[in-house]
Structure formats: C-alpha cells, structure tokens
Amino acid sequence: MMDNLFSKDFEVYKDIKEQKFLVKIKVFVPDKPGSLATLADLFGQNQVNIVYFYYNRSEHPNRVIIEGKFQDLSGWEKVRQSLSEKGWFEETYQENFDITEPEGVFKLAVFVEHKPGTLAKIGKLLQEYQANVVFMSFDEYLSENKAVIAFYLPEKQKANELLYSLNQAGYHYSLEYSGKEEETTRLLGLNLLERFYFNLKKLLPEDEVAEIKKLVETSKYLSENLVNFNKEAGKNLEAGEVFSNILNFAIYSRTKVGPNFFFKKLPSIPFGEVILHTFKPPTGGNLYLFQLNGEYYLIDTCYGVYYQDIKTMLQSQGINPEKIKKIYLSHADADHVGLTGYFEEEFQTEVWCHKDAINVMKNENRVYGVATPLSELNHYFTILVNYFTKTKFPRFPKVFNSKKTDETLYGFPVIDCFEIGNLRFKVLESLGGHIPGQVFFLCEEFGLLFTADYLLYVPSLTEEEKKVLNIPKFLMTSTNANSALFRKEMELLHRLSKDLDKKLKTQGRGLMIFPGHGDYYPARLLLKS
C-alpha cells in the first residue's frame, strides 16, 4: 500500500509494506560531460537507491526522469535541497552542437549491482574520460542488473581506454553500437541540430558544411533560431521532418552558385507586342519575364543567393537587368521573393505584392496572422530559409488593391489589375490556404494563368527536382497554412481552368498554366489527369 506524502517539484510516496519511500522526480541538467554523474552521485551519497533513470538527449537535451527508493526522509531532503540550489528543478532547453563525428558515439549494455551509488561510479568513470553521455536508461522492473548507456567520445584512443577501464572496474558490458556514417539515423543521442548537420554533409561539400557550422557557432542570432526551430520541430515531429528537408534543400541552393549555376530557358511565347520568356534556375521558383519595347516585367523571382548569377544569365540572353521595371509577386516565400530587394536596391525596380505578404516579410513568418499550432515552427523556418538563401525583401513595396472591385472569379476576389502592353491581368486574391498574401495572375483574353505553388505539372520536373523538391508531398500539402483550404482552392482553380479553357477553345485558343515550379503547360493536360 502506498500513501502520498507530499508533492511540489516531485512526488514522494510511502510503501507501507516495505517501509520505504519512493520519489519520482524530473530535473533539468546542463548538457555537458559530468552532469549525469553529479546527479547520480547526489542520490548515492544520500542513500537514495535509483530504481529508474531515463535521459535521452535526442528528446530533450536537459531533462532527466528519476525514481529512487530510500528509508530516511532526511537523506531525500538533502538531495532536494541540493537540486534546488543548483536550479535543476527549473525547466531549461539548451541545445549544444557537439556531435560531428558519428564514429565517436558508442552504445553499451552495462551489467551493474543494484545498490545506491552504482550509476554514480559509472558516471564518474565516464566523466574522467570526458565522455558526454547522450543516453542513459535503467529500470529495475525490466532488469535489476542492466543499464543502457550511450556516450560521445570522438578521440578513438580515449574511447578504447574508457572501455578497458569499465571492464577493469568490474562493469562488464556488451558493445551494442558504434556509429558509422551510413547509419546516422540509428545514432542515439543526436539532437535535431546535429541531425540537421549530418543531413547537410550529404548535400554540401565539406567547405560549405564547415562554413555553416562556423556560422551556427559564432552567430548567436542564427544558432538561437536553429535551436528554436529544432525545439518546435521536436514538438511536431512529422511537420518538423518536412520542414527540415526543405531547409536542407534551401541550403543546397548555395552549392549551385557561380560556376555551378545553370538554368533552363523554355521556349519564348509572343503575345502581340509582348514576348514572354521563362527561366528555370537550378532550385527555387521560376522567373517569368515579359519583354515590351526594350523594357521588362517579372512575375516572381527565386532565391536571393542567385542574384549575381541571374543577372549574368539575363545578360547572356541579351536582357539588361536595369530595364526590369516592375516585379509582380505571387507570395512571400523565399524561393519566389528572394531577389526582389536586390533589384529594388540596385535598379529601383518597383515590387508589387499583397498587403498580407508585407506582414509575412516584416515578421519573417510565412503563416503570420494564421491561427495554427505550427506558427512558431513556421516562424523559425522562415528566418532560417531566408538567412541561408540570402533573401532580401523590398524596402518600399507597392500594394495591390489600389482599385476596389466587387468582382469575384470562382470564389477568388479580384482585388486589382495591371497591364503589360496588350496583356491585361486580373489579380486574384487567394483564400489563404498556402500562405497569407498569396495572389494569382489571370489574363483572360490570351488565356494565361500564373498559379505559383498551385496546379504544378509534376511530369515536367527533372529527376533532380523530384528528388530534392519532392513537390507532391512538400509543396502541395505539408507547407500549407491551411491544408483543407488549400485543397478547396485547388478545386476552384481546377474549375476556373476547365471553364476558361472551354471558352477559349471556341476562339481557337486554350488556357496556359504557368506554375511557380516545373514547366508551363496547356490546361488540357491538367484536365486529363
């Protein structure tokens, strides 16, 4: 029979039959060598026998869950007072960037005596060799004589000496795992920041990885946002994995600059006095460039990291970047807005966008103003993608909706219009499914619909684009502010496309769809799928 005696930062029970007390406690210790040894030693010195001990740095870098049995309340009181003085009852989350070599991670099953101080002695031995414990688990109900421990010690010689010393001290063990590069997903104790780092190593050359690691370690702003991103990702594991993959891809863009930059130019299309040129950079969104009497107008741009390369690309096609007069922005994700601030700054190019896109840019949160539990994850993700891809927002954007209208098309409000020569575009306001401040551009007369991250034609993507973008999963479901609303918008755009294409066919034309990724295509391909 157990009686609950009291609780505050812990729970203490009395077992009437055994005449012992049981304490259940959660504490937060520094993520550094020796912390767990100090904690276990504190229990052992005061004759509190640990019957359950759980620490997993992958889940939380500071949290330890312990249960202990004791007979003397005064012993427990000393433990409690010491923990309080150290501040270990106060919840903290402080993630370090320590594990950079998977070969330095070892997982052991250690056979121990079940008595006070045993885990503390093992902990001191680990501390002596400066091994950083990243996982420790002991449960007397599962096994009274087995503890599972994983630690990080990159110096191979010291690791071998530690393993020898464990045996010499009578702590016999079986080596269950020693890290290998191709098995990093199995590594115990890696925090999300380190998993992010190992993913980068698969994408980037060593010098780029080293540069980013240096940035993380020296930039308080950047490292804090990476830690906060990882913390939020840990709360939302599936969404966190998606965002981590996209973040990795954004950083991958850094390897495609300079001599590694390439582009695909799709066939140019004449519309009377206007010629439309389409450019696909190696990553990021498409650039749609309208040529009119020696001047140019852009719909969307791509990542800011490509600015110099994009200028060189345009010049190679006989296009003077200085002659780009206006940029019409579909939405404020980095792969569409990234270059706008550079053009504005160097050439005084006008940038037009939705008023809510300005809030997204100012607050660096791609779901700013949306009631979603993923708001903070999106916030840190936006900051990091913008940083790594060198996004530069326009300082003086001009806002759509200068002309009020009551017109709607298939549920989308028509908030403005603009002309490029003989092309007259309506600006359709989205319902907010993908990102606040999203707009679509429609020229009904010539049958041109610019959809950004909607209505992508996946078969047009290259194998590399499919691999790194994973368009159907990432851009069409997982990064939406409201997935249900996004699906509704897709249906509305599908109906709009079908009806407009049918109408244009009577005139011997058809609707063309210009998405933000992949090739442009006739709407009939979409309608057949």
XYZ file of C-alpha atoms in Angstrom:
529
model
C 0.000 0.000 0.000
C 1.355 3.445 -0.962
C 0.456 6.720 0.760
C 1.120 10.024 -0.993
C 3.044 12.184 1.486
C 3.623 15.452 -0.383
C 4.447 16.864 -3.806
C 5.983 20.038 -5.192
C 8.695 19.668 -7.825
C 8.465 15.923 -7.278
C 6.229 13.206 -5.878
C 7.057 11.160 -2.756
C 5.141 8.043 -1.736
C 5.443 5.681 1.226
C 5.301 1.929 0.760
C 3.693 0.721 3.990
C 4.624 -2.902 3.354
C 8.333 -2.318 2.636
C 8.581 0.675 4.982
C 10.354 2.618 2.254
C 9.748 5.829 0.425
C 9.601 6.217 -3.360
C 10.401 9.533 -5.021
C 9.505 10.390 -8.617
C 11.295 13.422 -9.975
C 12.027 15.320 -13.174
C 15.094 17.584 -13.277
C 16.953 19.612 -15.904
C 20.742 19.399 -16.006
C 23.382 21.035 -18.259
C 24.167 19.148 -21.465
C 27.867 18.591 -20.770
C 30.168 15.820 -19.505
C 29.778 15.107 -15.787
C 26.218 16.408 -15.298
C 24.621 12.966 -15.031
C 27.485 11.720 -12.838
C 26.917 14.622 -10.434
C 23.201 13.906 -10.366
C 23.608 10.155 -9.743
C 26.295 10.795 -7.111
C 23.975 13.135 -5.239
C 21.447 10.314 -4.895
C 24.096 7.709 -3.996
C 25.772 9.812 -1.255
C 22.430 10.246 0.476
C 21.446 6.566 0.247
C 18.655 7.072 -2.261
C 18.765 3.977 -4.448
C 17.917 4.755 -8.089
C 15.349 2.290 -9.424
C 14.542 4.167 -12.631
C 16.742 6.552 -14.613
C 15.979 7.929 -18.072
C 17.874 10.502 -20.119
C 17.624 10.823 -23.883
C 19.390 13.829 -25.355
C 17.567 13.267 -28.671
C 14.251 14.005 -26.994
C 15.378 16.778 -24.633
C 18.978 17.914 -24.046
C 18.488 18.651 -20.342
C 15.637 16.555 -18.928
C 16.241 13.559 -16.658
C 13.479 11.424 -15.151
C 14.403 9.521 -11.971
C 12.727 7.308 -9.422
C 14.515 6.379 -6.182
C 13.838 4.399 -3.002
C 15.034 5.380 0.475
C 14.251 4.852 4.157
C 15.384 8.124 5.704
C 13.493 11.282 4.748
C 16.443 13.416 5.840
C 18.557 11.865 3.068
C 15.979 12.809 0.488
C 15.718 16.313 1.941
C 19.459 16.814 1.337
C 19.037 15.696 -2.270
C 16.070 18.020 -2.749
C 17.861 20.999 -1.234
C 20.952 20.459 -3.371
C 18.890 20.138 -6.563
C 17.063 23.328 -5.686
C 20.313 25.214 -5.061
C 21.663 24.100 -8.448
C 18.467 25.306 -10.115
C 17.860 21.885 -11.607
C 14.146 21.958 -10.886
C 13.760 24.854 -13.322
C 12.918 23.760 -16.839
C 15.569 24.716 -19.387
C 16.236 23.836 -23.022
C 19.846 24.434 -24.037
C 20.963 22.518 -27.089
C 24.656 22.153 -27.898
C 26.248 21.434 -31.260
C 28.822 18.840 -30.193
C 28.498 15.610 -32.164
C 30.142 15.992 -35.553
C 31.730 12.542 -35.976
C 29.326 9.582 -35.793
C 32.230 7.199 -35.151
C 32.540 8.793 -31.697
C 29.151 7.523 -30.481
C 29.058 4.254 -28.506
C 26.103 2.364 -27.066
C 26.703 -0.147 -24.263
C 24.657 -2.552 -22.214
C 26.424 -2.423 -18.821
C 25.850 -5.016 -16.087
C 25.650 -3.378 -12.656
C 24.988 -4.102 -8.989
C 21.606 -2.837 -7.912
C 22.572 -0.696 -4.925
C 22.968 3.020 -4.103
C 25.908 4.701 -5.850
C 26.430 2.201 -8.688
C 25.302 4.528 -11.508
C 27.259 7.351 -9.882
C 30.513 5.325 -10.013
C 29.996 4.549 -13.685
C 29.152 8.203 -14.299
C 32.388 9.328 -12.614
C 34.407 6.984 -14.782
C 32.754 8.398 -17.895
C 33.394 11.912 -16.593
C 37.054 11.121 -16.002
C 37.472 10.451 -19.735
C 35.319 13.474 -20.673
C 32.745 11.254 -22.325
C 29.484 13.087 -22.922
C 26.584 10.792 -22.002
C 23.793 11.236 -24.542
C 21.531 8.408 -23.410
C 21.130 6.504 -20.143
C 18.373 4.144 -19.163
C 17.913 1.898 -16.128
C 14.684 0.291 -14.919
C 14.732 -2.221 -12.064
C 11.355 -3.576 -13.158
C 12.839 -4.594 -16.533
C 16.244 -5.671 -15.271
C 17.891 -5.104 -11.896
C 21.365 -5.537 -13.339
C 21.373 -3.854 -16.738
C 21.830 -0.225 -17.690
C 21.934 1.034 -21.266
C 24.339 3.903 -21.859
C 25.332 5.816 -24.985
C 28.140 8.358 -24.916
C 30.119 10.532 -27.296
C 33.911 10.483 -27.232
C 35.491 11.395 -30.615
C 39.108 10.533 -29.632
C 39.372 6.849 -30.557
C 42.280 6.121 -28.216
C 40.487 7.636 -25.205
C 37.334 5.694 -26.084
C 39.275 2.426 -26.125
C 40.882 3.292 -22.789
C 37.481 4.067 -21.279
C 36.025 0.741 -22.424
C 39.045 -1.086 -20.953
C 38.670 0.795 -17.651
C 35.000 -0.128 -17.413
C 35.902 -3.811 -17.603
C 38.785 -3.414 -15.147
C 36.407 -1.774 -12.667
C 34.070 -4.758 -12.892
C 31.453 -3.145 -15.052
C 31.165 -5.759 -17.761
C 29.459 -4.567 -20.915
C 28.429 -5.550 -24.406
C 29.068 -3.073 -27.188
C 25.747 -2.737 -28.993
C 26.593 0.053 -31.378
C 29.460 2.168 -32.658
C 28.483 4.921 -35.075
C 29.028 4.629 -38.791
C 28.382 7.334 -41.354
C 25.767 5.378 -43.246
C 23.862 4.567 -40.073
C 23.455 8.028 -38.541
C 19.672 7.628 -38.360
C 20.257 4.935 -35.716
C 22.518 7.067 -33.554
C 21.250 7.535 -30.038
C 21.581 10.976 -28.514
C 21.799 13.096 -31.659
C 19.770 16.239 -31.215
C 17.896 17.751 -34.133
C 20.608 20.324 -34.710
C 23.191 17.571 -35.170
C 20.861 15.525 -37.377
C 20.440 18.671 -39.453
C 24.243 18.916 -39.669
C 24.624 15.311 -40.823
C 21.948 15.861 -43.462
C 23.914 18.870 -44.699
C 27.012 16.706 -45.091
C 25.079 14.597 -47.588
C 24.115 17.684 -49.608
C 27.029 20.090 -49.398
C 30.760 19.929 -49.981
C 32.902 19.853 -46.839
C 33.957 23.510 -47.055
C 30.320 24.660 -47.220
C 29.381 22.461 -44.253
C 32.319 23.843 -42.276
C 31.264 27.392 -43.135
C 27.683 26.788 -41.987
C 28.871 25.099 -38.784
C 31.062 28.142 -38.114
C 28.125 30.451 -38.743
C 25.986 28.454 -36.323
C 28.655 28.509 -33.621
C 29.555 32.208 -33.958
C 26.162 33.757 -34.746
C 24.034 33.953 -31.623
C 21.040 35.018 -33.727
C 21.389 32.096 -36.117
C 22.161 29.452 -33.506
C 19.247 30.536 -31.313
C 16.853 30.299 -34.234
C 18.188 26.881 -35.225
C 17.723 25.673 -31.645
C 14.228 27.172 -31.506
C 13.378 25.620 -34.870
C 14.574 22.213 -33.630
C 12.671 22.587 -30.379
C 9.433 23.353 -32.238
C 10.132 20.607 -34.779
C 10.503 18.178 -31.884
C 7.009 19.086 -30.728
C 5.622 18.482 -34.209
C 7.752 15.599 -35.448
C 6.142 14.904 -38.825
C 5.930 18.577 -39.775
C 9.439 19.088 -38.424
C 10.820 16.414 -40.745
C 9.169 18.047 -43.751
C 10.475 21.492 -42.878
C 13.946 20.111 -42.159
C 14.069 18.551 -45.621
C 13.014 21.809 -47.270
C 15.531 23.722 -45.165
C 18.246 21.314 -46.286
C 17.185 21.894 -49.874
C 17.314 25.671 -49.403
C 20.877 25.365 -48.163
C 21.640 23.003 -51.050
C 20.947 26.003 -53.296
C 24.166 27.564 -52.023
C 26.147 24.960 -53.938
C 24.597 25.982 -57.257
C 26.049 29.492 -57.478
C 28.922 30.777 -59.627
C 30.458 28.070 -61.847
C 27.849 25.549 -60.632
C 24.885 27.728 -61.628
C 22.761 26.556 -64.536
C 19.341 27.336 -65.915
C 16.769 26.088 -68.371
C 15.081 28.521 -70.724
C 11.714 27.386 -72.026
C 10.502 28.456 -75.497
C 9.552 32.128 -75.562
C 5.920 32.917 -76.410
C 4.798 36.036 -78.335
C 1.538 37.749 -77.438
C 1.263 40.548 -79.933
C 3.724 43.235 -78.886
C 4.732 41.321 -75.767
C 7.126 38.351 -75.572
C 7.132 36.073 -72.540
C 10.454 34.453 -71.545
C 10.557 31.688 -68.919
C 13.682 30.806 -66.927
C 14.101 27.890 -64.529
C 17.075 28.269 -62.130
C 18.616 25.142 -60.530
C 16.415 25.468 -57.444
C 13.767 27.931 -56.345
C 10.865 29.381 -58.274
C 10.504 30.131 -61.976
C 11.133 33.593 -63.404
C 8.542 34.792 -65.902
C 9.910 37.783 -67.826
C 7.733 39.892 -70.136
C 9.523 41.907 -72.829
C 7.870 45.075 -74.118
C 9.668 47.662 -76.277
C 13.045 47.211 -74.599
C 11.604 47.111 -71.064
C 10.883 44.076 -68.902
C 8.405 42.978 -66.238
C 8.818 39.993 -63.917
C 6.342 37.685 -62.256
C 8.174 36.237 -59.245
C 11.872 35.688 -58.707
C 13.887 32.959 -56.987
C 16.333 32.644 -54.075
C 18.438 35.713 -53.320
C 21.624 33.642 -53.317
C 21.352 33.560 -57.128
C 21.256 37.331 -57.678
C 24.625 37.730 -59.416
C 24.054 34.556 -61.444
C 20.583 35.684 -62.523
C 21.978 38.992 -63.767
C 24.653 37.133 -65.724
C 22.009 34.760 -67.098
C 19.829 37.635 -68.291
C 22.754 39.424 -69.903
C 23.688 36.218 -71.742
C 20.210 36.348 -73.290
C 20.562 39.967 -74.372
C 18.437 41.243 -71.469
C 19.609 44.263 -69.483
C 18.612 43.744 -65.792
C 18.493 47.523 -65.393
C 15.490 47.562 -67.740
C 13.331 45.414 -65.420
C 10.769 47.993 -64.368
C 8.369 46.027 -62.183
C 8.169 42.739 -60.300
C 4.746 41.287 -59.542
C 4.994 38.970 -56.552
C 2.675 35.977 -56.110
C 3.656 35.390 -52.468
C 6.449 35.943 -49.961
C 8.169 32.546 -49.717
C 11.934 32.840 -50.171
C 12.009 30.884 -53.435
C 9.704 33.486 -55.011
C 10.602 36.750 -53.273
C 14.338 36.278 -52.636
C 15.710 38.538 -55.402
C 13.211 41.393 -55.174
C 15.113 43.518 -52.660
C 18.307 43.300 -54.727
C 16.595 44.535 -57.900
C 14.884 47.325 -55.971
C 18.139 48.412 -54.350
C 20.333 48.337 -57.470
C 17.883 49.301 -60.211
C 14.963 50.917 -58.324
C 12.663 48.205 -59.669
C 9.093 48.514 -58.376
C 7.867 45.498 -56.400
C 4.128 44.844 -56.170
C 2.549 42.447 -53.656
C -0.456 41.784 -51.452
C -0.619 43.734 -48.176
C -0.508 40.498 -46.152
C 2.709 39.489 -47.934
C 4.276 42.583 -46.392
C 3.364 41.279 -42.923
C 4.906 37.900 -43.784
C 8.128 39.663 -44.805
C 8.246 42.073 -41.866
C 7.642 39.354 -39.289
C 9.602 36.607 -41.096
C 6.779 34.163 -40.534
C 5.179 32.547 -43.563
C 1.928 31.921 -41.643
C 1.829 35.288 -39.872
C -1.703 36.054 -38.728
C -2.916 32.452 -39.138
C -4.199 30.622 -36.067
C -2.138 27.417 -36.291
C -0.177 25.364 -33.728
C 2.697 25.355 -36.255
C 3.076 29.132 -36.171
C 6.343 29.148 -34.210
C 7.801 26.325 -36.305
C 6.962 28.305 -39.439
C 8.472 31.431 -37.887
C 11.884 29.894 -37.210
C 11.774 28.014 -40.501
C 11.146 31.266 -42.389
C 14.024 33.013 -40.629
C 16.431 30.177 -41.416
C 15.443 29.732 -45.062
C 15.653 33.489 -45.613
C 19.070 33.577 -43.962
C 20.623 30.620 -45.737
C 19.308 31.628 -49.172
C 20.228 35.312 -48.697
C 16.716 36.646 -49.173
C 16.444 40.414 -49.471
C 12.964 41.856 -49.114
C 11.964 45.073 -50.867
C 12.111 48.126 -48.619
C 9.331 50.021 -50.387
C 6.856 47.510 -51.834
C 3.724 48.749 -53.539
C 0.446 47.126 -52.572
C -2.225 45.555 -54.754
C -5.810 46.633 -54.178
C -5.330 50.223 -55.260
C -8.601 49.786 -57.159
C -11.565 48.466 -55.213
C -13.769 45.958 -57.020
C -16.693 43.713 -56.114
C -15.781 41.174 -58.768
C -15.004 37.572 -57.838
C -13.967 34.654 -60.007
C -14.795 31.164 -58.717
C -14.634 32.396 -55.128
C -11.422 34.412 -55.544
C -11.826 38.185 -55.070
C -10.450 40.290 -57.921
C -8.510 42.909 -55.953
C -6.604 44.726 -58.683
C -5.470 44.674 -62.294
C -2.416 45.742 -64.268
C -1.367 45.891 -67.893
C 1.784 44.837 -69.690
C 1.330 46.166 -73.199
C -1.720 44.494 -74.674
C -1.935 41.973 -71.810
C -4.419 42.871 -69.080
C -4.050 40.878 -65.878
C -6.530 40.477 -63.059
C -5.051 39.975 -59.585
C -6.977 37.202 -57.808
C -6.688 37.043 -54.030
C -6.270 33.530 -52.671
C -8.255 32.269 -49.701
C -5.035 31.804 -47.703
C -4.580 28.048 -47.982
C -0.860 28.081 -48.829
C 0.375 31.329 -47.293
C -1.155 34.694 -46.345
C -0.905 37.295 -49.092
C -0.968 34.801 -51.968
C -2.311 36.061 -55.308
C -2.795 34.592 -58.780
C -2.479 36.479 -62.067
C -5.023 35.865 -64.838
C -5.122 37.250 -68.375
C -8.482 36.013 -69.656
C -8.190 37.298 -73.232
C -4.959 35.451 -74.007
C -5.557 32.567 -71.581
C -2.643 32.981 -69.162
C -2.933 31.819 -65.534
C 0.022 32.189 -63.136
C -0.557 29.864 -60.161
C 2.748 29.859 -58.172
C 2.708 26.709 -55.970
C -0.724 25.575 -57.181
C -1.520 23.320 -60.170
C 2.056 22.120 -60.627
C 2.589 19.764 -63.542
C 4.732 17.140 -61.846
C 5.671 15.181 -65.020
C 7.610 18.232 -66.222
C 10.023 18.084 -63.296
C 13.527 16.692 -63.770
C 14.671 13.750 -61.669
C 16.807 16.086 -59.548
C 13.843 18.406 -58.996
C 11.679 15.472 -57.963
C 14.358 14.240 -55.596
C 15.142 17.468 -53.771
C 11.810 19.264 -54.038
C 9.517 16.260 -53.630
C 6.834 18.533 -54.983
C 3.690 16.482 -54.317
C 4.470 15.990 -50.629
C 6.143 19.244 -49.669
C 4.669 21.997 -51.806
C 1.193 20.593 -52.321
C 0.289 19.506 -48.795
C 2.753 19.907 -45.982
C 3.795 23.553 -46.098
C 0.315 24.996 -46.338
C -1.084 27.400 -43.790
C -4.409 25.562 -44.021
C -4.369 22.287 -45.949
C -8.167 21.954 -46.137
C -8.438 25.467 -47.548
C -5.585 24.721 -49.953
C -7.450 21.702 -51.321
C -10.556 23.847 -51.782
C -8.504 26.441 -53.684
C -7.070 23.709 -55.889
C -10.608 22.611 -56.762
C -11.659 26.192 -57.519
C -8.599 26.766 -59.722
C -9.276 23.480 -61.484
C -12.860 24.570 -62.254
C -11.706 28.006 -63.356
C -9.130 26.427 -65.674
C -11.627 23.970 -67.122
C -14.276 26.581 -67.856
C -11.893 29.190 -69.237
C -10.144 26.609 -71.427
C -13.529 25.535 -72.797
C -14.436 29.147 -73.549
C -11.098 29.855 -75.255
C -11.430 26.755 -77.445
C -14.387 28.371 -79.165
C -11.937 31.099 -80.197
C -9.322 28.627 -81.400
C -7.182 29.095 -78.276
C -6.642 27.385 -74.957
C -5.625 28.194 -71.409
C -1.934 28.017 -70.498
C -0.924 27.473 -66.863
C 2.326 28.968 -65.574
C 3.218 27.408 -62.193
C 5.989 28.521 -59.850
C 7.929 25.258 -60.363
C 8.308 22.999 -63.368
C 7.306 23.792 -66.965
C 4.352 25.807 -68.139
C 1.721 23.668 -69.884
C -1.677 23.755 -71.612
C -4.541 23.350 -69.167
C -5.894 20.361 -71.098
C -3.004 18.284 -69.667
C -4.196 19.131 -66.159
C -7.810 18.448 -67.014
C -6.988 14.984 -68.383
C -5.147 13.944 -65.201
